[in-house]
Coordinates of C-alpha atoms in Angstrom, one line a residue:
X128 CA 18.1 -11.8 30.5
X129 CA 18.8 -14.6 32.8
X130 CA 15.4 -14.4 34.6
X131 CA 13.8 -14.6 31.1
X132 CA 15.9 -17.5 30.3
X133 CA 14.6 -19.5 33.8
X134 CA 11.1 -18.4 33.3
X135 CA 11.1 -19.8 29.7
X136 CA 12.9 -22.8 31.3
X137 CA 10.7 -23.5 33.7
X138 CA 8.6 -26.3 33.9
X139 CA 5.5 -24.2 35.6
X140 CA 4.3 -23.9 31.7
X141 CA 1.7 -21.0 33.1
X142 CA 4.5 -19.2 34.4
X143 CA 5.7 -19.1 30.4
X144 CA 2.9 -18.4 29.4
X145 CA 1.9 -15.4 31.7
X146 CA 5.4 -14.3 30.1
X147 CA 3.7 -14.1 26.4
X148 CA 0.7 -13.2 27.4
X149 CA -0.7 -9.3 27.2
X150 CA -3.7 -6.8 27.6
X151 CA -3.7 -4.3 25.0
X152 CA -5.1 -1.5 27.9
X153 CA -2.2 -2.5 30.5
X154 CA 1.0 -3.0 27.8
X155 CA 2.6 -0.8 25.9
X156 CA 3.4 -1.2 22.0
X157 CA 7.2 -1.4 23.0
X158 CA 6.0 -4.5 26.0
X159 CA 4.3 -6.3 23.1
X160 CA 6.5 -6.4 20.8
X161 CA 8.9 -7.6 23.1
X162 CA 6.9 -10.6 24.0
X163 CA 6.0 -11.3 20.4
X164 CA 9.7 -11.7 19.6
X165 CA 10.3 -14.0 22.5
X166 CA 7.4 -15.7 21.5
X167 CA 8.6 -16.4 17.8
X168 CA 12.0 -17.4 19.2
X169 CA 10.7 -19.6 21.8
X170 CA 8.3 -21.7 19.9
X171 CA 10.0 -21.7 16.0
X172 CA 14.2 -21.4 17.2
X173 CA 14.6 -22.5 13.7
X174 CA 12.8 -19.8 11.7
X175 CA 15.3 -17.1 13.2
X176 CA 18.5 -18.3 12.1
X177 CA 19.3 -15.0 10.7
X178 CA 19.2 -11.9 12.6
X179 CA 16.7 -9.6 12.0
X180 CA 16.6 -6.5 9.4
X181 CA 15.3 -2.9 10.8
X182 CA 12.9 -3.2 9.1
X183 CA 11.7 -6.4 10.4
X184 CA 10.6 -4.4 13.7
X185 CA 9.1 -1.7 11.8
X186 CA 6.5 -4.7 10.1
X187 CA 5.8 -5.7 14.2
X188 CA 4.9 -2.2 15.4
X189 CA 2.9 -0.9 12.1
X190 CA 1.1 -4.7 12.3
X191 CA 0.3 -3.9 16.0
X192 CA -0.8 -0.2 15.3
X193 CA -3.4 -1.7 13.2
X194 CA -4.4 -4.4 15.2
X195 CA -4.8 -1.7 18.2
X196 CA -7.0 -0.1 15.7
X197 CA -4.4 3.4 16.2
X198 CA -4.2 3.3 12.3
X199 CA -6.8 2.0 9.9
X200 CA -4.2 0.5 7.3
X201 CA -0.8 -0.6 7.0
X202 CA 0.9 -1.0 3.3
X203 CA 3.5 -3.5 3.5
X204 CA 6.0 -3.0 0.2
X205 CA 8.9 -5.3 1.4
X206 CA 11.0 -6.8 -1.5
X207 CA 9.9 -10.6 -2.4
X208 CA 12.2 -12.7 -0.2
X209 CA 11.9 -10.6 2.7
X210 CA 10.4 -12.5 5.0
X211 CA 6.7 -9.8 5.3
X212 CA 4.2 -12.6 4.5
X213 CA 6.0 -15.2 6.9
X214 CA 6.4 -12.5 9.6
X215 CA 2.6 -11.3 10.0
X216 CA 1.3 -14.9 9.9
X217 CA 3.3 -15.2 12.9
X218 CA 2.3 -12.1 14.3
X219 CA -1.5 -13.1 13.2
X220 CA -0.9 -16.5 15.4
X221 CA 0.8 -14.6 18.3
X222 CA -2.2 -12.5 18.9
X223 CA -4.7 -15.2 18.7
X224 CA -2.8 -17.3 21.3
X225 CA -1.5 -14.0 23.5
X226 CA -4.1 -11.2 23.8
X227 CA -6.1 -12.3 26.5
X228 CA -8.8 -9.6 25.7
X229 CA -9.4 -11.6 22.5
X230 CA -9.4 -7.1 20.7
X231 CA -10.1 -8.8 17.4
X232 CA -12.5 -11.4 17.1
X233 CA -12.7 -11.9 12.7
X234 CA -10.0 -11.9 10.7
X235 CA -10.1 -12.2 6.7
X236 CA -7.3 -13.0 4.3
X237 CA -7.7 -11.8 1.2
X238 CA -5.9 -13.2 -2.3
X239 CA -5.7 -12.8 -5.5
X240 CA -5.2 -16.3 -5.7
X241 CA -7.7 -18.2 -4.0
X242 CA -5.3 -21.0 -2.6
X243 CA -2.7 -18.4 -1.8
X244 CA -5.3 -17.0 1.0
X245 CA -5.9 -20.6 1.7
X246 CA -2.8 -21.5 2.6
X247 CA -1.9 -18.4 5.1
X248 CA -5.1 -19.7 6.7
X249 CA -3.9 -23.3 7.0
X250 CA 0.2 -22.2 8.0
X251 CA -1.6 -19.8 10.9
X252 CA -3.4 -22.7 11.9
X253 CA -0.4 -25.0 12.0
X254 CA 1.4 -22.9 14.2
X255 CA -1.2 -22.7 16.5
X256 CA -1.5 -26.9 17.2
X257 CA 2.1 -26.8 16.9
X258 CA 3.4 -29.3 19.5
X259 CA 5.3 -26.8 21.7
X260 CA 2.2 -24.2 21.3
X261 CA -0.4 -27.0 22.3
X262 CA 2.3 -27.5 25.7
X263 CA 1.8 -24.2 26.5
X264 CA -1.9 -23.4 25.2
X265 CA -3.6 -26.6 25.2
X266 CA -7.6 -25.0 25.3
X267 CA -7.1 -22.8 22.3
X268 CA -8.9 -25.2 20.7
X269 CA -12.1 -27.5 22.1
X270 CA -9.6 -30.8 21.6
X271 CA -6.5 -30.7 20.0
X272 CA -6.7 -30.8 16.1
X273 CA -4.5 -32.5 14.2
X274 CA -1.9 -30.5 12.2
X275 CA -3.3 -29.8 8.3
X276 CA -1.0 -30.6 5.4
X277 CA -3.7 -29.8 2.8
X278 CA -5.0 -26.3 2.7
X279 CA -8.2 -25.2 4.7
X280 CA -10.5 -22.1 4.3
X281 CA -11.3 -21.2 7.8
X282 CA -11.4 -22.2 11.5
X283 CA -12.6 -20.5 14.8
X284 CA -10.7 -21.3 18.0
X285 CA -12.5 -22.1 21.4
X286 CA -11.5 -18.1 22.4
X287 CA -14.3 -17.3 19.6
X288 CA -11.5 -15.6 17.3
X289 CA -12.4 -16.6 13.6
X290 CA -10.3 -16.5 10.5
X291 CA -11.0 -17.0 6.9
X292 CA -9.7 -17.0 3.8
X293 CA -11.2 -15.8 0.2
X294 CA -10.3 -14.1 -2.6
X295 CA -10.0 -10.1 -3.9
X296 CA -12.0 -11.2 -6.7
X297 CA -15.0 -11.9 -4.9
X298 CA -17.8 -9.6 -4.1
X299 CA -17.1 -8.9 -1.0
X300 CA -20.7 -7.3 -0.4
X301 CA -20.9 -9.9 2.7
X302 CA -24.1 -12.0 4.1
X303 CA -23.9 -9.6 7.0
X304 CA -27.4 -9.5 8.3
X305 CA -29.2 -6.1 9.6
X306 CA -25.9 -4.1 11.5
X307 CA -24.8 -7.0 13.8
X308 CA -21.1 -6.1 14.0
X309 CA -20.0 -9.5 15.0
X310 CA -21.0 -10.5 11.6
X311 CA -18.1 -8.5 10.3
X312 CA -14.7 -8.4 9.8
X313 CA -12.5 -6.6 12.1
X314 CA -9.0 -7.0 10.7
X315 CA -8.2 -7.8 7.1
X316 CA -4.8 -9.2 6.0
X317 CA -4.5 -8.8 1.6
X318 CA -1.8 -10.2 0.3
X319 CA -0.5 -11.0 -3.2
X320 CA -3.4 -9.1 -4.7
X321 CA -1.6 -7.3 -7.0
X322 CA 0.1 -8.9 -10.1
X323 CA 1.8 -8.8 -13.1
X324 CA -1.2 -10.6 -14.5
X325 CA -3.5 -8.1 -13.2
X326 CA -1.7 -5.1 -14.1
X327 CA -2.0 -5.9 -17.7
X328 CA -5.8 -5.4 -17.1
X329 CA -7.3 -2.0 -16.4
X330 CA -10.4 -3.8 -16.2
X331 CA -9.4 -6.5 -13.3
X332 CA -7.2 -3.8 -11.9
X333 CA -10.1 -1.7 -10.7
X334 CA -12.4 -4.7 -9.8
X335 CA -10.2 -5.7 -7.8
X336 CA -9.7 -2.4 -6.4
X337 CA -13.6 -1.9 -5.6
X338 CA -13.7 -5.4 -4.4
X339 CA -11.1 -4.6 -1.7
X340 CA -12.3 -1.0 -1.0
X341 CA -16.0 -3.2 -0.5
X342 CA -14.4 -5.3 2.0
X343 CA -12.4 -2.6 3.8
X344 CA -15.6 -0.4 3.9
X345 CA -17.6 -3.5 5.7
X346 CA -15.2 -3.8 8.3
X347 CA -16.8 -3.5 11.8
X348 CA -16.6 -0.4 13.6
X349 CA -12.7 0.3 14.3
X350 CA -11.6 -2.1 11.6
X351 CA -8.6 -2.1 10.4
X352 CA -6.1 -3.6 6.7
X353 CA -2.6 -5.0 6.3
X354 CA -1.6 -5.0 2.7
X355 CA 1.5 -6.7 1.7
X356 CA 2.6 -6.6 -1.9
X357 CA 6.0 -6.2 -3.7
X358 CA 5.6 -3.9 -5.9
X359 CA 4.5 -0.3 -7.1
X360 CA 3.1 0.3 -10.1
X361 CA 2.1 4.2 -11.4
X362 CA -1.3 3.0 -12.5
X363 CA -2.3 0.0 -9.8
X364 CA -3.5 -0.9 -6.6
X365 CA -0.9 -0.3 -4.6
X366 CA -0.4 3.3 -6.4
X367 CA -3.3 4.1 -5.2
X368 CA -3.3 2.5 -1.9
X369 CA 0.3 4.7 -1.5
X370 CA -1.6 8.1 -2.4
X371 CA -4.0 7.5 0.1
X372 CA -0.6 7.4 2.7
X373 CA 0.0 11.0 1.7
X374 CA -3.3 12.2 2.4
X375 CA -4.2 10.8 6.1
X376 CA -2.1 10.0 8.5
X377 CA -4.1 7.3 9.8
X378 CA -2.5 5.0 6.8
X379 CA 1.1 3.6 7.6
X380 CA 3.5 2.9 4.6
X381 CA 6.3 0.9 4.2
X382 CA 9.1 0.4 1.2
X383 CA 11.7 -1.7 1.5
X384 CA 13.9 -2.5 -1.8
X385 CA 16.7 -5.7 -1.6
X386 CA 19.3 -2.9 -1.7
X387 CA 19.4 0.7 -1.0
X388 CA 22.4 2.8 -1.3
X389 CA 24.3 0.1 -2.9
X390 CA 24.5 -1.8 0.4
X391 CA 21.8 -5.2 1.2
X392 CA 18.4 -3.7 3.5
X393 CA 19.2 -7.4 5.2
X394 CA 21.8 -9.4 6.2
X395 CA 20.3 -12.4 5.0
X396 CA 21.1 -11.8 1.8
X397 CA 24.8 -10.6 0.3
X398 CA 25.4 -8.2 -3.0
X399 CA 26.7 -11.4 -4.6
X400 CA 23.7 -13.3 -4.0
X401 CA 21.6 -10.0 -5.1
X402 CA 23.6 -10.0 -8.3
X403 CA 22.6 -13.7 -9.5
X404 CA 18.9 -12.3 -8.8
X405 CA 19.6 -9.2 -10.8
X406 CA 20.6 -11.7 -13.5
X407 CA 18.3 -14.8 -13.1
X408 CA 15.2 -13.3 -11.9
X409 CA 12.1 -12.3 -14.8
X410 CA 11.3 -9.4 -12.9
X411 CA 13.8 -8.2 -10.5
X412 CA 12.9 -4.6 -10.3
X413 CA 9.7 -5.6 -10.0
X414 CA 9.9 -8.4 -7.3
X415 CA 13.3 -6.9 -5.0
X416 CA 13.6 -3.4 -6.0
X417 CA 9.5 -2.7 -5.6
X418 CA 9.3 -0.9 -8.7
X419 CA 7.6 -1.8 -12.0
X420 CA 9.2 -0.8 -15.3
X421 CA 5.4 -0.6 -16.7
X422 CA 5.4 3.5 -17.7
X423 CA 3.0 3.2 -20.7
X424 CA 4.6 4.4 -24.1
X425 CA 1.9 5.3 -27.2
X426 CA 3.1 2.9 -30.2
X427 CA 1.3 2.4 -33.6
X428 CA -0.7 -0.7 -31.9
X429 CA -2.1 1.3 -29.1
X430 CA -0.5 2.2 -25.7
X431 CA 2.6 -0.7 -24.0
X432 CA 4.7 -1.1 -21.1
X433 CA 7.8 0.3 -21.9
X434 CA 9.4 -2.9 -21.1
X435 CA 7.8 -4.6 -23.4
X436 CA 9.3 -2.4 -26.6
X437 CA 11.7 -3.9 -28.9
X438 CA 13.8 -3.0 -31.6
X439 CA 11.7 -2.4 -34.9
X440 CA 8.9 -1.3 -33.0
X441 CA 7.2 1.8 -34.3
X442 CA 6.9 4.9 -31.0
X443 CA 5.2 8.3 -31.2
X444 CA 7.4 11.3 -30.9
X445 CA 7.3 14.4 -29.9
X446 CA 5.8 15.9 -33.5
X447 CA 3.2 13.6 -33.4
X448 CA 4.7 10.9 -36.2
X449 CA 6.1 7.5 -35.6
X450 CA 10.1 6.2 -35.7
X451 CA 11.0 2.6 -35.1
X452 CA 13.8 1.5 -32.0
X453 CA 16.9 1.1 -33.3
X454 CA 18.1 0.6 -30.1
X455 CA 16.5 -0.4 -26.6
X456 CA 18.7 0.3 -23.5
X457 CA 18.3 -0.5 -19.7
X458 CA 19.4 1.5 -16.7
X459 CA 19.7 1.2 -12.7
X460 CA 16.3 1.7 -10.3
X461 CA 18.9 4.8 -9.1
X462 CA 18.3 6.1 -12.2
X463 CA 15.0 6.7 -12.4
X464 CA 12.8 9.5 -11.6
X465 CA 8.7 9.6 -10.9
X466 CA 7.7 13.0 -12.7
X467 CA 4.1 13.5 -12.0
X468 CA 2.1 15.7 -14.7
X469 CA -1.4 16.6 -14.4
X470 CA -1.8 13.9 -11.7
X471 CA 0.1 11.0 -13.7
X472 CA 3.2 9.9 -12.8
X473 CA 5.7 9.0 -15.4
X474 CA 9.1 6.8 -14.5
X475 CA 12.1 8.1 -16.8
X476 CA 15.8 8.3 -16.4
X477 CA 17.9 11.1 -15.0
X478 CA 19.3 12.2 -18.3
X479 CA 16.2 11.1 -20.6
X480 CA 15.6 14.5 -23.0
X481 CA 12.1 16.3 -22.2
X482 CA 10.7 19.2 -24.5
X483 CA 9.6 21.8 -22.0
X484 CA 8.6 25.3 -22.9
X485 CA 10.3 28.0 -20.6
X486 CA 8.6 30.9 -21.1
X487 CA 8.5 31.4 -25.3
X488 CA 12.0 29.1 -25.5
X489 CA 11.2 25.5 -26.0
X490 CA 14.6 23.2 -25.9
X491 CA 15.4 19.9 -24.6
X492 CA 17.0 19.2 -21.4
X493 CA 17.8 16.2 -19.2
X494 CA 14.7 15.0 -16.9
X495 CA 16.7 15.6 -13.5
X496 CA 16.7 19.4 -14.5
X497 CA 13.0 19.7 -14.6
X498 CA 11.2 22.1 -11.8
X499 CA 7.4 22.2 -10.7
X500 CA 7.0 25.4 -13.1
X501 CA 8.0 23.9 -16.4
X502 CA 5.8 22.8 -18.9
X503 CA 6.3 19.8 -21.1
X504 CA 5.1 19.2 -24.4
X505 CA 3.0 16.0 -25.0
X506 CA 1.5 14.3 -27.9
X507 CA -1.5 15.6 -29.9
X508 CA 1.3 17.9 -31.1
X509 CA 1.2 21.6 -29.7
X510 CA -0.7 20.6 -26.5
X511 CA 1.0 21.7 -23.1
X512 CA 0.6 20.3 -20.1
X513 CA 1.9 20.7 -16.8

């Protein structure tokens, strides 16, 4: 530790930077990691006040897997607050300024928002003609740009390493010309492109969806995706982006609530301060706990969030007529289950009553009693599914 300490000390600033510096053929994951967190500490002391979470280091090595190209995606399901966004634009900047074999050449952000993207692009680029970055890494540009306060949509460093900035809901069918592979992107960071907003929409759900797939599909050869979000919904993006996890293993997941087992996933944060979130914040489940109360319930209007039921409303039941809500009650993300049928996953509590059929016996029991061989009765009346 003390030879670290004089090298980053040292006023031979090539000496520091040889110390950051790596070769994705000669280091190791665990070597490059390393670096990056010296890196981080050295040049931005006051971003790492708190110390890290575990799964801060998991974000590092599933970012670097993908920019190795050793996995083709990453999904990035951290709770809002948690520092994923922040930590990847970092990482982003760190590999720009430190890979001396320059692996990935044309990186993309992708948005829902269009100044959302906009403004990862213009916070990597401030990092990068950051006073103390410029000391150390004064040709990364072709003269030193001024630091940008307003947002920008792209810019290309003298190491020929581009990065832009657009949005999910643009066709992302690009103006690549014939098969020249420099013309497209090799590494594609989407973030914040799933919302409550879009959810509500099947119809800019799945544009979105084949927007993204278009863009993930025109990667170059050995392309690869980091998608952050903080949610899961059973019927959206990132639903589907977490089904593709179980089917390859060359797609990483990550999910990482504010609190698991009763106890904070990071320091930062205490169950006191988690409780005023609980309390203060219009979608908590849905922004810290990275889950959605969204299950769809069929009412005399047509199919709703669950969430979205009140008192007085009118539900189907399970013979097929309607009953208003006489009373609407809420329980604890430990609570819940996902029960999947016929594909579809459904998000209920422990003790919710099903109507299964058990053999010839139909009866009601509690949903955490249900096994892969019951069948449950669903509405048209008399139709059962599995």
């Amino acid at each position: 530790m003390n030879d670290i300490q004089s090298i980053l000390e040292s006023p031979d600033k090539n000496q520091v930077q040889a110390m950051f510096c790596f070769r994705l053929n000669q280091d190791s994951d665990e070597e490059i990691i390393v670096k990056f967190n010296l890196w981080v500490r050295h040049q931005f002391p006051k971003q790492f006040t708190a110390k890290d979470a575990l799964f801060h280091h998991t974000i590092d090595s599933k970012n670097l897997s993908v920019y190795r190209g050793e996995t083709d995606s990453f999904t990035d399901i951290v709770f809002r607050g948690g520092g994923k966004t922040s930590r990847t634009k970092m990482f982003f900047a760190f590999v720009i300024l430190c890979d001396e074999g320059h692996y990935r050449r044309f990186i993309k952000v992708l948005t829902k928002d269009g100044s959302n993207s906009k403004q990862i692009v213009t916070d990597i680029y401030n990092i990068l003609v950051n006073r103390k970055t410029q000391l150390l890494f004064p040709d990364i540009f072709e003269k030193t740009n001024a630091k940008r306060e307003e947002t920008m949509g792209s810019f290309t460093t003298s190491y020929g390493v581009k990065l832009t900035a657009d949005t999910v809901g643009t066709d992302q069918r690009g103006d690549v010309q014939g098969d020249e592979e420099s013309a497209r992107p090799d590494l594609i960071l989407f973030d914040d492109f799933e919302t409550r907003k879009t959810l509500r929409s099947a119809v800019e759900t799945k544009a979105i969806w084949d927007n993204m797939e278009e863009a993930r599909l025109g990667l170059s050869k050995n392309g690869g995706c980091i998608y952050n979000s903080n949610y899961i919904s059973e019927r959206g993006n990132v639903h589907k982006l977490i089904q593709r996890t179980k089917i390859s293993k060359a797609h990483d997941l990550l999910i990482v609530p504010i609190v698991k087992n009763g106890e904070p996933t990071w320091d930062l944060y205490t169950l006191q301060e988690i409780e005023v979130m609980r309390k203060t914040d219009d979608d908590f489940a849905g922004e810290r706990l990275c889950i959605k109360p969204n299950t769809p319930i069929l009412t005399d209007e047509g199919w709703r969030e669950i969430s979205s039921v009140k008192v007085g409303d009118k539900v189907t039941t399970h013979l097929g007529g309607y009953q208003k809500i006489v009373r609407v009650m809420k329980s604890k993300a430990k609570d819940l289950l996902d029960i999947t049928v016929n594909g579809k996953v459904v998000t209920i509590t422990k003790n919710h009553p099903v109507l299964i059929s058990r053999g010839e016996i139909f009866k009601w029991i509690p949903a955490g009693e249900l096994t892969i061989n019951d069948l449950t009765l669903s509405v048209p009346r008399g139709k059962l599914i599995t």
